PDB file of C-alpha atoms in Angstrom:
ATOM      1  CA  HIS A   1      16.536  27.709  -1.612  1.00  0.00           C
ATOM      2  CA  ALA A   2      17.970  30.955  -0.288  1.00  0.00           C
ATOM      3  CA  ASP A   3      15.641  31.128   2.736  1.00  0.00           C
ATOM      4  CA  GLY A   4      16.367  27.542   3.809  1.00  0.00           C
ATOM      5  CA  THR A   5      12.907  26.182   2.943  1.00  0.00           C
ATOM      6  CA  GLY A   6      14.091  23.580   0.473  1.00  0.00           C
ATOM      7  CA  LEU A   7      15.886  22.890  -2.772  1.00  0.00           C
ATOM      8  CA  ALA A   8      14.961  25.151  -5.689  1.00  0.00           C
ATOM      9  CA  PHE A   9      15.245  24.246  -9.369  1.00  0.00           C
ATOM     10  CA  ASN A  10      15.903  26.369 -12.465  1.00  0.00           C
ATOM     11  CA  GLY A  11      15.933  29.648 -10.529  1.00  0.00           C
ATOM     12  CA  ASP A  12      12.375  29.190  -9.210  1.00  0.00           C
ATOM     13  CA  THR A  13      12.276  31.131  -5.932  1.00  0.00           C
ATOM     14  CA  ALA A  14       8.688  30.352  -4.873  1.00  0.00           C
ATOM     15  CA  ALA A  15       8.761  28.550  -1.510  1.00  0.00           C
ATOM     16  CA  ALA A  16       5.758  26.436  -2.562  1.00  0.00           C
ATOM     17  CA  ASN A  17       7.842  24.948  -5.403  1.00  0.00           C
ATOM     18  CA  ALA A  18      10.904  24.084  -3.305  1.00  0.00           C
ATOM     19  CA  LEU A  19      11.682  20.432  -2.618  1.00  0.00           C
ATOM     20  CA  ASP A  20      11.702  20.402   1.168  1.00  0.00           C
ATOM     21  CA  ASP A  21      11.574  16.697   1.998  1.00  0.00           C
ATOM     22  CA  TYR A  22      13.336  13.557   0.802  1.00  0.00           C
ATOM     23  CA  GLU A  23      13.496  10.331   2.773  1.00  0.00           C
ATOM     24  CA  GLU A  24      14.207   6.644   2.188  1.00  0.00           C
ATOM     25  CA  GLY A  25      13.362   3.884   4.611  1.00  0.00           C
ATOM     26  CA  THR A  26      11.786   0.554   5.360  1.00  0.00           C
ATOM     27  CA  TRP A  27       8.290  -0.340   6.500  1.00  0.00           C
ATOM     28  CA  THR A  28       6.646  -3.525   7.728  1.00  0.00           C
ATOM     29  CA  PRO A  29       3.517  -4.488   5.811  1.00  0.00           C
ATOM     30  CA  GLY A  30       0.945  -6.694   7.491  1.00  0.00           C
ATOM     31  CA  ILE A  31      -2.298  -8.461   6.666  1.00  0.00           C
ATOM     32  CA  GLU A  32      -5.585  -7.850   8.449  1.00  0.00           C
ATOM     33  CA  ILE A  33      -8.671  -9.983   7.799  1.00  0.00           C
ATOM     34  CA  GLY A  34     -12.075  -8.794   8.945  1.00  0.00           C
ATOM     35  CA  GLY A  35     -10.449  -6.154  11.159  1.00  0.00           C
ATOM     36  CA  SER A  36      -8.265  -8.681  13.019  1.00  0.00           C
ATOM     37  CA  THR A  37      -4.653  -9.871  12.870  1.00  0.00           C
ATOM     38  CA  SER A  38      -5.240 -12.781  15.240  1.00  0.00           C
ATOM     39  CA  GLY A  39      -3.534 -15.999  14.172  1.00  0.00           C
ATOM     40  CA  ILE A  40      -1.825 -14.460  11.137  1.00  0.00           C
ATOM     41  CA  ALA A  41       1.831 -15.504  10.796  1.00  0.00           C
ATOM     42  CA  TYR A  42       4.447 -14.548   8.199  1.00  0.00           C
ATOM     43  CA  SER A  43       7.417 -16.173   6.558  1.00  0.00           C
ATOM     44  CA  SER A  44       8.365 -12.778   5.093  1.00  0.00           C
ATOM     45  CA  GLN A  45       7.165  -9.197   5.436  1.00  0.00           C
ATOM     46  CA  SER A  46       9.379  -6.394   4.233  1.00  0.00           C
ATOM     47  CA  GLY A  47       9.017  -3.141   2.400  1.00  0.00           C
ATOM     48  CA  TYR A  48      10.884  -0.066   1.193  1.00  0.00           C
ATOM     49  CA  TYR A  49       9.692   3.479   0.652  1.00  0.00           C
ATOM     50  CA  THR A  50      10.960   6.687  -0.875  1.00  0.00           C
ATOM     51  CA  LYS A  51       9.325   9.989   0.062  1.00  0.00           C
ATOM     52  CA  VAL A  52       9.884  12.915  -2.290  1.00  0.00           C
ATOM     53  CA  GLY A  53       7.953  15.942  -1.094  1.00  0.00           C
ATOM     54  CA  ARG A  54       4.449  14.559  -0.441  1.00  0.00           C
ATOM     55  CA  ILE A  55       4.720  11.599  -2.865  1.00  0.00           C
ATOM     56  CA  ILE A  56       5.296   8.195  -1.267  1.00  0.00           C
ATOM     57  CA  ASN A  57       6.574   5.349  -3.443  1.00  0.00           C
ATOM     58  CA  LEU A  58       6.297   1.891  -1.854  1.00  0.00           C
ATOM     59  CA  SER A  59       7.420  -1.611  -2.695  1.00  0.00           C
ATOM     60  CA  CYS A  60       6.982  -4.703  -0.592  1.00  0.00           C
ATOM     61  CA  LEU A  61       6.845  -8.445  -0.159  1.00  0.00           C
ATOM     62  CA  ILE A  62       4.334 -10.196   2.082  1.00  0.00           C
ATOM     63  CA  GLN A  63       4.403 -13.979   2.471  1.00  0.00           C
ATOM     64  CA  LEU A  64       2.096 -15.707   4.933  1.00  0.00           C
ATOM     65  CA  SER A  65       2.744 -18.979   6.685  1.00  0.00           C
ATOM     66  CA  ASN A  66      -0.735 -18.936   8.323  1.00  0.00           C
ATOM     67  CA  LYS A  67      -3.736 -16.741   7.500  1.00  0.00           C
ATOM     68  CA  GLY A  68      -5.453 -17.462  10.809  1.00  0.00           C
ATOM     69  CA  SER A  69      -9.185 -18.174  11.060  1.00  0.00           C
ATOM     70  CA  ASN A  70     -10.573 -14.643  10.740  1.00  0.00           C
ATOM     71  CA  SER A  71     -13.301 -13.942   8.211  1.00  0.00           C
ATOM     72  CA  GLY A  72     -13.958 -10.780   6.267  1.00  0.00           C
ATOM     73  CA  ASN A  73     -12.202  -8.494   3.837  1.00  0.00           C
ATOM     74  CA  VAL A  74      -8.416  -8.561   3.385  1.00  0.00           C
ATOM     75  CA  PHE A  75      -6.375  -5.411   4.057  1.00  0.00           C
ATOM     76  CA  VAL A  76      -2.672  -4.580   3.936  1.00  0.00           C
ATOM     77  CA  THR A  77      -1.639  -2.563   6.991  1.00  0.00           C
ATOM     78  CA  GLY A  78       1.343  -0.523   8.116  1.00  0.00           C
ATOM     79  CA  LEU A  79       1.664   2.203   5.485  1.00  0.00           C
ATOM     80  CA  PRO A  80       4.599   4.366   6.591  1.00  0.00           C
ATOM     81  CA  PHE A  81       2.664   7.656   6.113  1.00  0.00           C
ATOM     82  CA  ALA A  82      -1.062   8.363   6.268  1.00  0.00           C
ATOM     83  CA  PRO A  83      -2.566   9.222   2.883  1.00  0.00           C
ATOM     84  CA  VAL A  84      -3.935  12.729   2.523  1.00  0.00           C
ATOM     85  CA  ASN A  85      -7.621  13.153   3.397  1.00  0.00           C
ATOM     86  CA  ALA A  86      -8.735  14.215  -0.109  1.00  0.00           C
ATOM     87  CA  ALA A  87     -10.526  12.071  -2.690  1.00  0.00           C
ATOM     88  CA  PRO A  88      -8.532  13.207  -5.740  1.00  0.00           C
ATOM     89  CA  ALA A  89      -5.247  12.304  -4.031  1.00  0.00           C
ATOM     90  CA  ARG A  90      -5.966   8.579  -3.648  1.00  0.00           C
ATOM     91  CA  GLY A  91      -3.229   6.269  -4.827  1.00  0.00           C
ATOM     92  CA  SER A  92      -3.571   3.015  -6.688  1.00  0.00           C
ATOM     93  CA  GLY A  93      -1.472   0.180  -7.935  1.00  0.00           C
ATOM     94  CA  SER A  94      -1.508  -3.438  -8.891  1.00  0.00           C
ATOM     95  CA  VAL A  95       0.073  -6.540  -7.500  1.00  0.00           C
ATOM     96  CA  GLY A  96       2.915  -7.702  -9.705  1.00  0.00           C
ATOM     97  CA  TYR A  97       3.034 -11.274  -8.421  1.00  0.00           C
ATOM     98  CA  TYR A  98       0.853 -13.303  -6.103  1.00  0.00           C
ATOM     99  CA  GLN A  99       0.389 -16.890  -4.981  1.00  0.00           C
ATOM    100  CA  GLY A 100      -1.958 -18.807  -2.708  1.00  0.00           C
ATOM    101  CA  VAL A 101      -5.183 -17.309  -4.036  1.00  0.00           C
ATOM    102  CA  SER A 102      -8.423 -18.901  -5.154  1.00  0.00           C
ATOM    103  CA  GLY A 103     -11.622 -17.701  -6.743  1.00  0.00           C
ATOM    104  CA  LEU A 104      -9.882 -14.859  -8.596  1.00  0.00           C
ATOM    105  CA  GLU A 105     -10.219 -14.472 -12.322  1.00  0.00           C
ATOM    106  CA  PHE A 106      -8.618 -11.040 -12.608  1.00  0.00           C
ATOM    107  CA  PRO A 107      -5.558  -9.236 -11.216  1.00  0.00           C
ATOM    108  CA  ILE A 108      -5.401  -8.011  -7.631  1.00  0.00           C
ATOM    109  CA  LEU A 109      -5.779  -4.229  -7.399  1.00  0.00           C
ATOM    110  CA  ILE A 110      -4.907  -1.683  -4.738  1.00  0.00           C
ATOM    111  CA  LEU A 111      -6.776   1.531  -3.925  1.00  0.00           C
ATOM    112  CA  ILE A 112      -5.395   3.750  -1.174  1.00  0.00           C
ATOM    113  CA  GLU A 113      -8.335   5.216   0.745  1.00  0.00           C
ATOM    114  CA  GLN A 114      -8.307   8.704   2.209  1.00  0.00           C
ATOM    115  CA  ASN A 115      -6.496   9.144   5.526  1.00  0.00           C
ATOM    116  CA  MET A 116      -6.159   5.385   6.291  1.00  0.00           C
ATOM    117  CA  GLN A 117      -2.846   3.647   6.969  1.00  0.00           C
ATOM    118  CA  LYS A 118      -4.111   0.442   5.401  1.00  0.00           C
ATOM    119  CA  PHE A 119      -5.720  -0.525   2.102  1.00  0.00           C
ATOM    120  CA  GLN A 120      -8.077  -3.215   0.926  1.00  0.00           C
ATOM    121  CA  LEU A 121      -7.080  -5.792  -1.655  1.00  0.00           C
ATOM    122  CA  ARG A 122      -9.551  -5.871  -4.518  1.00  0.00           C
ATOM    123  CA  GLN A 123     -10.075  -7.939  -7.645  1.00  0.00           C
ATOM    124  CA  SER A 124     -10.898  -6.301 -10.937  1.00  0.00           C
ATOM    125  CA  GLN A 125     -14.155  -7.434 -12.472  1.00  0.00           C
ATOM    126  CA  SER A 126     -16.021  -6.424 -15.591  1.00  0.00           C
ATOM    127  CA  THR A 127     -18.139  -3.757 -13.864  1.00  0.00           C
ATOM    128  CA  ALA A 128     -16.340  -2.948 -10.588  1.00  0.00           C
ATOM    129  CA  ALA A 129     -13.494  -3.888  -8.277  1.00  0.00           C
ATOM    130  CA  ALA A 130     -14.799  -6.354  -5.680  1.00  0.00           C
ATOM    131  CA  ALA A 131     -13.270  -6.747  -2.241  1.00  0.00           C
ATOM    132  CA  MET A 132     -11.128  -9.826  -1.603  1.00  0.00           C
ATOM    133  CA  ASP A 133     -11.991 -11.782   1.521  1.00  0.00           C
ATOM    134  CA  ASN A 134     -10.581 -14.631   3.584  1.00  0.00           C
ATOM    135  CA  SER A 135     -11.978 -17.228   1.152  1.00  0.00           C
ATOM    136  CA  ASN A 136      -9.753 -15.827  -1.618  1.00  0.00           C
ATOM    137  CA  ILE A 137      -6.438 -16.455   0.158  1.00  0.00           C
ATOM    138  CA  SER A 138      -4.733 -19.534   1.568  1.00  0.00           C
ATOM    139  CA  ASN A 139      -2.173 -20.031   4.327  1.00  0.00           C
ATOM    140  CA  SER A 140       0.542 -19.656   1.650  1.00  0.00           C
ATOM    141  CA  PHE A 141      -0.720 -16.323   0.302  1.00  0.00           C
ATOM    142  CA  GLY A 142       2.077 -14.057  -0.862  1.00  0.00           C
ATOM    143  CA  MET A 143       2.499 -10.996  -3.056  1.00  0.00           C
ATOM    144  CA  PHE A 144       4.897  -8.355  -4.368  1.00  0.00           C
ATOM    145  CA  PHE A 145       3.603  -4.889  -5.177  1.00  0.00           C
ATOM    146  CA  SER A 146       4.606  -1.303  -5.697  1.00  0.00           C
ATOM    147  CA  LEU A 147       2.479   1.830  -5.647  1.00  0.00           C
ATOM    148  CA  ALA A 148       2.494   5.564  -5.090  1.00  0.00           C
ATOM    149  CA  TYR A 149       0.256   7.858  -3.075  1.00  0.00           C
ATOM    150  CA  ILE A 150       0.189  11.377  -1.610  1.00  0.00           C
ATOM    151  CA  THR A 151       0.605  12.100   2.082  1.00  0.00           C
ATOM    152  CA  ALA A 152      -0.565  15.192   3.974  1.00  0.00           C
ATOM    153  CA  SER A 153       2.899  16.390   4.948  1.00  0.00           C
TER     154      SER A 153
END
């Protein structure tokens, strides 16, 4: 872009349309159960992200070696950028592979909530997506996933 605000395409000179941010990096996903990380241990936790403008694309692997003794809903923590605080900009995705689960009859789903750097794991059901809790995962819980969401900046 001529004024230094970003990369322009096809002669478009509007600053709002310029690509002004691109970044690649790693992030460390974690598990939180009932608002606590106490006792949770990992055999693997790694993730990659690509940020193009305000769109964040994530992929990751989480493998537990101990889920601890916490009770409550299961969240994935550590998103590299906070999601935008706007309902229509929520991101979603699905877990491509998982192990060490019980009581699930449907795939694990992901819904990125507004302005939170964590998300709850959910299971699809016939009428809604119910929250997963500590009873649904074992000490060997693991998963791969990828998803996209929009960040504020």
